[in-house]
Coordinates of N, CA and C in Angstrom, one line a residue:
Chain A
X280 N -75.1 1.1 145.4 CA -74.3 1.4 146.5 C -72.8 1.3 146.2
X281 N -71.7 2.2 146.4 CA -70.8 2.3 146.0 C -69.8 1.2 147.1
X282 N -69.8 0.2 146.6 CA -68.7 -0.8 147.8 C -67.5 -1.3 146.9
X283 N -66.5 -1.9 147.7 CA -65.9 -2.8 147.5 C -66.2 -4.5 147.7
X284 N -66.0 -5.6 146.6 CA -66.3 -6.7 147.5 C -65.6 -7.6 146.8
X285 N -65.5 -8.7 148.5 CA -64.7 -10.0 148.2 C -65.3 -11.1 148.3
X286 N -64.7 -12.1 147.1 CA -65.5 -13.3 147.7 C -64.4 -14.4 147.1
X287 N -64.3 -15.5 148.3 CA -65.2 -15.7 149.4 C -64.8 -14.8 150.0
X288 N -66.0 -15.2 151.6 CA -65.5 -14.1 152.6 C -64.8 -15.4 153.7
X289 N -64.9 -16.3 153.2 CA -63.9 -17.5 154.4 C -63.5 -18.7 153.5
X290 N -62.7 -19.1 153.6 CA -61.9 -20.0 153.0 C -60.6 -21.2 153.8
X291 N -61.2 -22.1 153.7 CA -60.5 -22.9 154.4 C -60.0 -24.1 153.3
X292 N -58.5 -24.1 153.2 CA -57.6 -24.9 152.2 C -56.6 -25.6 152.7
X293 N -56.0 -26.6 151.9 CA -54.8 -27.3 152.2 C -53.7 -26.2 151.5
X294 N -52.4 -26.8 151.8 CA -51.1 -26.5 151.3 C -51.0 -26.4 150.0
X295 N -50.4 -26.1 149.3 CA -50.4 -26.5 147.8 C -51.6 -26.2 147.0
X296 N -53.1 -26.1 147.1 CA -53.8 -26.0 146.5 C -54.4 -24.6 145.8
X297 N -53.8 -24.2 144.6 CA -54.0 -22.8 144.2 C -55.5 -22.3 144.6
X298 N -55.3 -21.3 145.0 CA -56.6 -20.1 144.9 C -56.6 -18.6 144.2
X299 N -57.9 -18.5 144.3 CA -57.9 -17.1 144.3 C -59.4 -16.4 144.9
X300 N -59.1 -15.2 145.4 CA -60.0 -14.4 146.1 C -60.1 -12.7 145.2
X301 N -61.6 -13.2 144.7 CA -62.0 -11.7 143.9 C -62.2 -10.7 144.8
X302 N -62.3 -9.4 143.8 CA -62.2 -8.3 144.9 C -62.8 -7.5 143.6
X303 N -63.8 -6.7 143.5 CA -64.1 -5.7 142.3 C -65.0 -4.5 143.4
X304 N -64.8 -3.8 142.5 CA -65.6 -2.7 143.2 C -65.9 -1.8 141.7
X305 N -67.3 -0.6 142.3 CA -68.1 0.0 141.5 C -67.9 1.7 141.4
X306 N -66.8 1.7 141.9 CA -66.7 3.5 142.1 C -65.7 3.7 140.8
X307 N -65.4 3.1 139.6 CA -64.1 3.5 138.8 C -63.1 3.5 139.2
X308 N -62.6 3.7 140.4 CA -61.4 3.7 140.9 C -59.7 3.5 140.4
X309 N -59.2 4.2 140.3 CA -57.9 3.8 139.8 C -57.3 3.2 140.6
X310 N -57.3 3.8 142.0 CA -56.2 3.0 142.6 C -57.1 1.6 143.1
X311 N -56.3 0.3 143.3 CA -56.7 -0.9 144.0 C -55.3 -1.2 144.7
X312 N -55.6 -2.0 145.4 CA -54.2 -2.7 146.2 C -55.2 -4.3 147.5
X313 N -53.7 -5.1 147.9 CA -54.4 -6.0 148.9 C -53.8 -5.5 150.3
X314 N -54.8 -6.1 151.3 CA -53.6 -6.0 152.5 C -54.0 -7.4 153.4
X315 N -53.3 -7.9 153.8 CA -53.4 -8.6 155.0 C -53.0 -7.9 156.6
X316 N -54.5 -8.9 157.0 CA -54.3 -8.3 158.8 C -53.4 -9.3 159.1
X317 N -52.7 -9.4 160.4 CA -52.2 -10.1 161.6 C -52.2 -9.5 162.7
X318 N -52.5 -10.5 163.3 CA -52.4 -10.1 165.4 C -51.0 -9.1 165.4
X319 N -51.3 -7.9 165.6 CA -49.8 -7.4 166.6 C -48.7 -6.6 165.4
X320 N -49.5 -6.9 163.9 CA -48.7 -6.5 163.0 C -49.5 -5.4 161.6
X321 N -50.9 -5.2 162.2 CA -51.6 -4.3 161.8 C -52.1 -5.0 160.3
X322 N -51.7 -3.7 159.4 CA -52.3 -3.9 157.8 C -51.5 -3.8 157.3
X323 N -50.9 -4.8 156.4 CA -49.7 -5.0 155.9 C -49.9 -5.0 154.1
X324 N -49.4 -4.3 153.1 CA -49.6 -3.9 151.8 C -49.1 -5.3 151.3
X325 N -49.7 -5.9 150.1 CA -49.5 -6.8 149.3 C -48.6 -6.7 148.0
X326 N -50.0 -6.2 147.3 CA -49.6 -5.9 146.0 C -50.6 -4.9 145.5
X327 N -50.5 -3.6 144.9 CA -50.8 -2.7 144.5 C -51.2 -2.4 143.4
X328 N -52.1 -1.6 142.4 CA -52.2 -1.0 141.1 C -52.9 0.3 141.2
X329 N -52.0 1.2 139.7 CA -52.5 2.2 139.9 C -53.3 2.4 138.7
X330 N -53.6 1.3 138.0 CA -54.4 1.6 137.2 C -54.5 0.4 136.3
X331 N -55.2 -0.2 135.2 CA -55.4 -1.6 134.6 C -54.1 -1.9 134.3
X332 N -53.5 -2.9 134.1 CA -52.3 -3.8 133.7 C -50.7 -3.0 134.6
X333 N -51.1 -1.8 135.1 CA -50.1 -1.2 136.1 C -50.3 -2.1 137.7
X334 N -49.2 -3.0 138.0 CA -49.2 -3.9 139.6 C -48.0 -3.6 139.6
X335 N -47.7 -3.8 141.3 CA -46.4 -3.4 141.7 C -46.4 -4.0 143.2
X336 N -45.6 -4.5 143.1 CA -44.8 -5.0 145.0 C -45.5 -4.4 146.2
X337 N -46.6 -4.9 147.1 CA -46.1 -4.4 148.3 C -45.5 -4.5 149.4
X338 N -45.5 -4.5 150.5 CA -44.3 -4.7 151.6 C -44.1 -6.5 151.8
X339 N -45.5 -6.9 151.6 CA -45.3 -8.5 151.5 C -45.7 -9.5 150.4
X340 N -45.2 -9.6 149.3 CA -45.6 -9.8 148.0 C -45.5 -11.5 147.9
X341 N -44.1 -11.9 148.5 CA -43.9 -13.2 148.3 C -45.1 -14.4 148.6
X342 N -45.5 -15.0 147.5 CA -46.6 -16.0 147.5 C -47.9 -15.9 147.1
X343 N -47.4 -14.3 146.7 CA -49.0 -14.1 146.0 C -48.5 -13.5 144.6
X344 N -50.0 -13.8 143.8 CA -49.8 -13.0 142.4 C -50.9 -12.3 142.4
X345 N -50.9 -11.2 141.4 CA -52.5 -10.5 141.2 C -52.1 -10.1 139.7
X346 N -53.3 -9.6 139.3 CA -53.4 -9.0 137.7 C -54.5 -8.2 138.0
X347 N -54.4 -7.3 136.7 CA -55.3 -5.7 136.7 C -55.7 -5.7 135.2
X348 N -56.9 -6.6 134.5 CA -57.2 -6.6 133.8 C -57.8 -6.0 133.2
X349 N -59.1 -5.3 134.2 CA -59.9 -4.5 133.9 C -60.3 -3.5 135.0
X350 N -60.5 -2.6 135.2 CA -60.3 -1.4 135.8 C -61.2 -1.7 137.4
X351 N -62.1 -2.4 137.6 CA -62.9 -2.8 138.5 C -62.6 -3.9 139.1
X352 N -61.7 -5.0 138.4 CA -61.3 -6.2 139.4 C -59.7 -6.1 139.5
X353 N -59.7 -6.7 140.6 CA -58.0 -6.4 141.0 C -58.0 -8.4 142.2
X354 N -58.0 -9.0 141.3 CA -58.0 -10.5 142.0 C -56.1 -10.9 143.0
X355 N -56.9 -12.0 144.1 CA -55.6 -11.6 144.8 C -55.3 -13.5 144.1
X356 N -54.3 -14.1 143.6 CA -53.8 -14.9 143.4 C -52.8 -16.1 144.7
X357 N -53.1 -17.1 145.3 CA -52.0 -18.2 145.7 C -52.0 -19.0 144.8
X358 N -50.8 -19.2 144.2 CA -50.0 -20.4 143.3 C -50.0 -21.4 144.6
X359 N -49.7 -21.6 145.6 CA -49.2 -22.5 146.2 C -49.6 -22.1 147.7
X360 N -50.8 -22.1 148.0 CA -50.9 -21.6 149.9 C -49.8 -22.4 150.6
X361 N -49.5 -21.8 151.6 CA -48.9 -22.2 152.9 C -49.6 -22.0 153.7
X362 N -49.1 -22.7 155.3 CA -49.8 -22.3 156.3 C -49.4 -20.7 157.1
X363 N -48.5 -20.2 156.8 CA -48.4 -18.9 157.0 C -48.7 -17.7 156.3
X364 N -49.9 -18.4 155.0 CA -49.9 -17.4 154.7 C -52.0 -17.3 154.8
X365 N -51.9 -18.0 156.0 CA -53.5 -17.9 156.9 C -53.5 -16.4 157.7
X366 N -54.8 -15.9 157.7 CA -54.6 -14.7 157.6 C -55.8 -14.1 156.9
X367 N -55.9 -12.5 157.6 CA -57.5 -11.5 157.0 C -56.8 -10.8 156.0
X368 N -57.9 -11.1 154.9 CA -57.2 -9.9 153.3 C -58.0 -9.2 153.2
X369 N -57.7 -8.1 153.3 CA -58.5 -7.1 152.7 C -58.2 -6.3 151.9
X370 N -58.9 -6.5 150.2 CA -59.2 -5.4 149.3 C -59.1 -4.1 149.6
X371 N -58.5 -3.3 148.5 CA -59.1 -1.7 149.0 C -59.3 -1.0 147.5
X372 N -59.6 0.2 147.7 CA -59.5 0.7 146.6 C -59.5 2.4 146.8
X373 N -59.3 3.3 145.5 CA -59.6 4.8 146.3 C -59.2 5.5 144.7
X374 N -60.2 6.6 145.1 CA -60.2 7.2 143.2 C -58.8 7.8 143.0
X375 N -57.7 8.1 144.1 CA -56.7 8.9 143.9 C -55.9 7.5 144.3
X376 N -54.5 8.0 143.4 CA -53.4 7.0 143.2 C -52.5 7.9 144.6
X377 N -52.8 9.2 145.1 CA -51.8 9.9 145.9 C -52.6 9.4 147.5
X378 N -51.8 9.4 148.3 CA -51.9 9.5 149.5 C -52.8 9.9 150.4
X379 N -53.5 11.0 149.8 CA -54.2 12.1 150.5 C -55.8 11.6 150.4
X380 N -55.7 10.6 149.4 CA -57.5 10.0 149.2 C -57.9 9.2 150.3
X381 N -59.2 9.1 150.4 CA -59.4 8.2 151.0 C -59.4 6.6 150.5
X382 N -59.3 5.6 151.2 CA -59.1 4.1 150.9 C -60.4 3.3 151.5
X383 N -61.3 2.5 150.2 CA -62.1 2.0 151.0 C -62.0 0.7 150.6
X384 N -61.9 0.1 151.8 CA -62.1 -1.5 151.9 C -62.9 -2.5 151.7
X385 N -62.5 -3.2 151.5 CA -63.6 -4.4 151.5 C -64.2 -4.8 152.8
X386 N -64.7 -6.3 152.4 CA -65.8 -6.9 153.9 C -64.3 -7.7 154.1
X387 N -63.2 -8.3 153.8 CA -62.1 -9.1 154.2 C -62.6 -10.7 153.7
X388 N -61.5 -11.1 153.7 CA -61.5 -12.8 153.6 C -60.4 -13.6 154.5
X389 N -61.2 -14.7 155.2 CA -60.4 -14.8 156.3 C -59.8 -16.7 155.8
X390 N -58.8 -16.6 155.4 CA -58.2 -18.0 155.1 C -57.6 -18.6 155.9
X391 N -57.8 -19.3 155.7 CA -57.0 -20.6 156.9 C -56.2 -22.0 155.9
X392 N -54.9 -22.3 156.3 CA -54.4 -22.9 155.3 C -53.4 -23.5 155.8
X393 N -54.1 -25.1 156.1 CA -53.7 -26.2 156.8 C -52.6 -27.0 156.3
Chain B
X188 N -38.5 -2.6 161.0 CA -39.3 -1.4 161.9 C -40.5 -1.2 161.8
X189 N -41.2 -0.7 162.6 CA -42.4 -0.2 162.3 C -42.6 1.4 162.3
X190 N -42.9 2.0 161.5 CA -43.0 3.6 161.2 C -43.9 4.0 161.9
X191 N -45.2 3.4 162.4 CA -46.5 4.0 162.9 C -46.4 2.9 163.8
X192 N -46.5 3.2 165.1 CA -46.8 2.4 166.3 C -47.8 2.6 167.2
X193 N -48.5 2.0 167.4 CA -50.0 1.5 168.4 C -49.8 0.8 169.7
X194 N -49.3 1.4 170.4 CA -48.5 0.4 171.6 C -49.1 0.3 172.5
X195 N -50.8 0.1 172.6 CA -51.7 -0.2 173.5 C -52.5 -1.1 172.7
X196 N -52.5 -2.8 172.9 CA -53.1 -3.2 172.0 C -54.9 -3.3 171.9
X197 N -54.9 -2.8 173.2 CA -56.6 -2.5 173.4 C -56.9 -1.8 174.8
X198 N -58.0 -1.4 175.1 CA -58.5 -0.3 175.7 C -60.1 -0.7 176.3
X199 N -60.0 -0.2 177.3 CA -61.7 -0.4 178.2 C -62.0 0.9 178.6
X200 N -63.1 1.7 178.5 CA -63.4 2.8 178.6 C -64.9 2.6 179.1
X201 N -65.4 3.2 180.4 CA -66.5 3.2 180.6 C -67.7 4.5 179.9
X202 N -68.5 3.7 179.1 CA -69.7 4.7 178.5 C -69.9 6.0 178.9
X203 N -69.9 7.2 178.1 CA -70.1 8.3 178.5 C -68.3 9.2 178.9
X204 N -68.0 8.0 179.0 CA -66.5 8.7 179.4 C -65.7 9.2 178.5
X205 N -64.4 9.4 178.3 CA -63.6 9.9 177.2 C -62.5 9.0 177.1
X206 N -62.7 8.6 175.4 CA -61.5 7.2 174.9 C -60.7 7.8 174.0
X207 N -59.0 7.8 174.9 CA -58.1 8.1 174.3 C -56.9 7.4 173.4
X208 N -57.2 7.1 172.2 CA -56.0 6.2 171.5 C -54.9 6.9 170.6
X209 N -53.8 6.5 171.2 CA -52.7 7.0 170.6 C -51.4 6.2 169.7
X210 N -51.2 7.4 168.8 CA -50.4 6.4 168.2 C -48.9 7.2 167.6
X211 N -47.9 6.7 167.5 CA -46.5 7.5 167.5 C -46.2 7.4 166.0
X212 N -45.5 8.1 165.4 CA -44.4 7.9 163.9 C -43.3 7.7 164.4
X213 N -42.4 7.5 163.0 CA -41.1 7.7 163.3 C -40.4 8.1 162.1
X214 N -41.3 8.4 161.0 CA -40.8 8.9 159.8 C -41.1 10.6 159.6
X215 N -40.6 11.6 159.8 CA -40.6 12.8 159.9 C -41.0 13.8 158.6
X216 N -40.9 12.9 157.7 CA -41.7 12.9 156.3 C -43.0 13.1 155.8
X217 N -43.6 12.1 157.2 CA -45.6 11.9 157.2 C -45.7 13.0 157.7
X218 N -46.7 14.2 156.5 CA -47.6 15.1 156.9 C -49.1 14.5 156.7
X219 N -49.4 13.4 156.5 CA -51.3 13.1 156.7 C -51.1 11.8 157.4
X220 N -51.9 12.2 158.0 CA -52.3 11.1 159.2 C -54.3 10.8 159.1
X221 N -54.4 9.3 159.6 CA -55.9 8.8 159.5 C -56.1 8.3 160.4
X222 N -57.0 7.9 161.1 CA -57.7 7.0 161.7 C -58.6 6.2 160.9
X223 N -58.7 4.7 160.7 CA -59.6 4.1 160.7 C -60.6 3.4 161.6
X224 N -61.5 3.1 161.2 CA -62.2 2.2 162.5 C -63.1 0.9 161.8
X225 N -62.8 -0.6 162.9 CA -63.0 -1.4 161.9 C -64.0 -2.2 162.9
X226 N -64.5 -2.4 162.1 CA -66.0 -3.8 163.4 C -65.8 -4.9 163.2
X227 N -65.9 -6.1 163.8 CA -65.8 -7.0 163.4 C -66.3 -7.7 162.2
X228 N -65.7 -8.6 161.3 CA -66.5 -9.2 160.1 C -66.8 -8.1 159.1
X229 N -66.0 -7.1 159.3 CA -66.2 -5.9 158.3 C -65.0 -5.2 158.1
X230 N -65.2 -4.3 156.9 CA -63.7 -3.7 156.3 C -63.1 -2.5 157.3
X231 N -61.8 -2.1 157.4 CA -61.6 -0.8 158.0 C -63.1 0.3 157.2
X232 N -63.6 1.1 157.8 CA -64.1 2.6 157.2 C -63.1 3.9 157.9
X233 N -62.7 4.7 156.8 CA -62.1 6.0 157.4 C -62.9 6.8 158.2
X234 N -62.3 7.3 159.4 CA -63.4 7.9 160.4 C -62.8 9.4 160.5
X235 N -61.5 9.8 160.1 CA -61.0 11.5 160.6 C -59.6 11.4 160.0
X236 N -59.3 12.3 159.8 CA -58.0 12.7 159.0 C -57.4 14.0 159.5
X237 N -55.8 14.3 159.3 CA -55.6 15.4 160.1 C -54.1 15.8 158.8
X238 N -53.8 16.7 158.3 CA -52.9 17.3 157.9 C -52.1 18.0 158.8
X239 N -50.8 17.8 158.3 CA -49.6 18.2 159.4 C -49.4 20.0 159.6
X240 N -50.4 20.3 158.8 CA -50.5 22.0 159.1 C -51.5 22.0 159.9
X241 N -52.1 21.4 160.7 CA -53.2 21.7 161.5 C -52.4 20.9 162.9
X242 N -53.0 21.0 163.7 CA -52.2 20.3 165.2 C -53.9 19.7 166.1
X243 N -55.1 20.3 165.4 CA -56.2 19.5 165.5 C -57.3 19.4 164.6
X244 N -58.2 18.4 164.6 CA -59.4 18.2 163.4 C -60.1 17.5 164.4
X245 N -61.6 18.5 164.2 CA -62.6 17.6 165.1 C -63.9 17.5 163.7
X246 N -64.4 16.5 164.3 CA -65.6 15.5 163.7 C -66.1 15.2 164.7
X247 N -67.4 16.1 165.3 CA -68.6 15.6 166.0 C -67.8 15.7 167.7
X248 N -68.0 13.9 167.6 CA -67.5 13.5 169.0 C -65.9 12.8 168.8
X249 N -65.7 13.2 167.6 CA -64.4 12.8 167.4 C -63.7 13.8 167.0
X250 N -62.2 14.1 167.8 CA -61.2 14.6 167.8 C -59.4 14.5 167.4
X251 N -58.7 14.5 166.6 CA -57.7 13.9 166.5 C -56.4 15.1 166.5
X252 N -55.6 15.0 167.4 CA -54.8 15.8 167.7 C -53.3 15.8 166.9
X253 N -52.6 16.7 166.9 CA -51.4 15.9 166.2 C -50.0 16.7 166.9
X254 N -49.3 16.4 167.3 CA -47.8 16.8 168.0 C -47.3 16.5 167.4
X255 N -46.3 17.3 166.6 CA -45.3 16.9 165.2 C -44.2 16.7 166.0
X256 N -43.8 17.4 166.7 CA -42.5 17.6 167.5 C -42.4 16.4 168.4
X257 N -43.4 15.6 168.6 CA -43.1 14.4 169.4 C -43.2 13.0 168.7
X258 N -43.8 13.6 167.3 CA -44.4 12.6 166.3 C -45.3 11.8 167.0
X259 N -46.6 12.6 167.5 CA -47.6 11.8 168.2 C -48.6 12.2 168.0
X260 N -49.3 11.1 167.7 CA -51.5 11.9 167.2 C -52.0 10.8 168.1
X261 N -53.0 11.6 168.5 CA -54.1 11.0 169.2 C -55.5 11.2 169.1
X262 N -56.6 10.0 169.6 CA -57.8 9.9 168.6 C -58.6 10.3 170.1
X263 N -59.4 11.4 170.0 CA -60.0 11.6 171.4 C -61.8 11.5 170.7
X264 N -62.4 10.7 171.9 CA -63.7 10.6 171.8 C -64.7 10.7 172.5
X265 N -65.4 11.5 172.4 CA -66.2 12.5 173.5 C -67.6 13.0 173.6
X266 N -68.5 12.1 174.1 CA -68.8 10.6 174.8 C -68.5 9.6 174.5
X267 N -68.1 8.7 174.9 CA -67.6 7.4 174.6 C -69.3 6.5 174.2
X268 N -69.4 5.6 173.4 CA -70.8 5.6 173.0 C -70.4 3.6 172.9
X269 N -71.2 3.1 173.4 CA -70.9 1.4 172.7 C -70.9 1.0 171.3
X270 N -71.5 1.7 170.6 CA -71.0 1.9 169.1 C -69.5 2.0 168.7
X271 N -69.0 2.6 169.8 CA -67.6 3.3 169.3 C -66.6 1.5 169.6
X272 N -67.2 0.7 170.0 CA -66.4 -0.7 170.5 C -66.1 -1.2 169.4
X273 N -65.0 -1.0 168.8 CA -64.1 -1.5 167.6 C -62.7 -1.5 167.4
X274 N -62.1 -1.9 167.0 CA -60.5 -1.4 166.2 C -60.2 -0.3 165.3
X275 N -59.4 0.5 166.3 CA -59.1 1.6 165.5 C -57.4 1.3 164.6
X276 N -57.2 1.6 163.8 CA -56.1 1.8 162.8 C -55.4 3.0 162.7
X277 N -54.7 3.9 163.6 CA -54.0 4.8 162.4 C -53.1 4.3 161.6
X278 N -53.1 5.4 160.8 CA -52.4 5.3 159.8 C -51.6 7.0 159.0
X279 N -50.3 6.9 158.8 CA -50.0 8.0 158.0 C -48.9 7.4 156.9
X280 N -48.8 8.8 156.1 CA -48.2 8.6 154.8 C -47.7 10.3 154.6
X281 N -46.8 10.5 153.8 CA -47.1 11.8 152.8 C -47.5 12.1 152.0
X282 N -48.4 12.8 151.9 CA -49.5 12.8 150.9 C -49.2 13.3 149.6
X283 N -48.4 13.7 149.1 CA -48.1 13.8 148.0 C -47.5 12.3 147.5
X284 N -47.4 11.6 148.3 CA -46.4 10.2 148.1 C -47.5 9.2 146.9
X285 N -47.5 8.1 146.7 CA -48.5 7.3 146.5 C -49.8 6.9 147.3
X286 N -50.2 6.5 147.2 CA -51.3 5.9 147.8 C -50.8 4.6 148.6
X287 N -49.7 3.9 147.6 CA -49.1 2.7 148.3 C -48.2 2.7 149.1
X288 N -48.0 4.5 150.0 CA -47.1 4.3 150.6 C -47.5 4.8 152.1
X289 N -48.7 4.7 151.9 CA -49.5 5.1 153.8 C -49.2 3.4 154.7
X290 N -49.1 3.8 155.5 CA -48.3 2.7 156.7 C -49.0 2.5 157.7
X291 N -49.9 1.8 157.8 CA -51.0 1.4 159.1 C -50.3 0.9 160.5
X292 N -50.7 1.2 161.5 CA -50.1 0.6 163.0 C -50.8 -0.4 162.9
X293 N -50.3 -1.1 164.6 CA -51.3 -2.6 164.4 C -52.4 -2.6 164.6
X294 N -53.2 -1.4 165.3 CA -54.4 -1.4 165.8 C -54.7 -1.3 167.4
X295 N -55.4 -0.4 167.8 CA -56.1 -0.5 169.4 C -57.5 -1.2 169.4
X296 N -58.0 -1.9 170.2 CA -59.1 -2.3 170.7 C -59.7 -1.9 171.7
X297 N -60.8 -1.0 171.4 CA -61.7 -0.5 171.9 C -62.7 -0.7 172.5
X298 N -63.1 -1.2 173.8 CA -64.5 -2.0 174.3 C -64.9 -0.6 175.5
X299 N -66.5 -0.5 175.0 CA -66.8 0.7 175.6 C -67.9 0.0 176.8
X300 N -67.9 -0.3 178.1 CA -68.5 -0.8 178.8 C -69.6 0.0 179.5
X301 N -70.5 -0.3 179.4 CA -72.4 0.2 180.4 C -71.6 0.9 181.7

């Protein structure tokens, strides 16, 4: 079955304590990227790739890191959680790097980070 | 700013009826527009898409309109079914652009009641 997936799918942390949340999927995909939900502020772009070792900024990048090692994982990185950066992530991915493709998502991970 | 705006943050629609969600631009740029639809404890899935050379695209019981001159698309659904009780997303971009440059609203909330 062609999905995207994350794990965990819930995560409950302190401050300071590095993580990370996988994200791989099985369709070859070139494009991957993260997004976070919030109440009232929709889906917000992370950090993006358009292909292995290609990452780039997205609209909210600060606090996170990611790497594109291999063409199927696109891992989302906290050096250091805060509590504002609690919150639904959702993976995506989509065979076209342009606009016009479709984007499919993951099941989300929902952190909380006390 | 927000480029794509969702200014109903949820919606009640009696079953059988017709659920209308709308959502505005402000970037005169975006010719593709999307709808997502998301359930709870699960990823957005793409549900309809609409290019800026068309003014409508229908799918089934779903309809999505688009008014360039007002910068306004709307998601018409027709019967309204309790399945359809979810979060909808649009979302646009220019499709020739990246992929990391499609812009999600915050989301409507959709509860379709007996």
């Amino acid at each position: 079955e062609a999905q995207v997936t994350q794990n965990p799918r819930y995560l409950i942390t302190v401050t300071g304590k590095k993580l990370t949340v996988t994200c791989s999927q099985n369709m070859n995909h070139e494009y991957m990227s993260w997004y976070r939900q919030d109440p009232g502020l929709g889906l917000r772009q992370i950090y993006y790739s358009m292909n292995v070792e290609v990452t780039d900024k997205g609209d909210v990048p600060e606090g996170y890191k990611v790497s594109r090692k291999e063409k199927r994982n696109f891992p989302l990185i906290l050096e250091s959680p805060s509590p504002n950066q609690t919150s639904l992530y959702f993976c995506a991915s989509s065979l076209s790097a342009l606009a016009g493709g479709t984007i499919y998502f993951g099941p989300g991970t929902r952190l909380t980070v006390t | 700013d927000q480029q794509v705006k969702q200014n109903s943050p949820s919606l009640s629609v009696q079953e059988g009826r017709i659920s209308i969600l709308n959502c505005d631009y402000t970037n005169s740029m975006f010719d593709y527009f999307l709808w997502y639809k998301k359930y709870p404890a699960e990823g957005p899935t793409f549900l309809i898409s609409i290019s800026s050379i068309k003014d409508k695209n229908e799918d089934g019981r779903f309809t999505v309109f688009l008014n360039k001159s007002a910068k306004h698309l709307s998601l018409h659904i027709v019967p309204s079914q309790p399945g359809d009780s979810a979060v909808y997303f649009c979302a646009a971009s220019d499709q020739y652009s990246s992929a990391s440059k499609i812009i999600f609203g915050s989301g409507t909330r959709l509860s379709i009641r007996p």
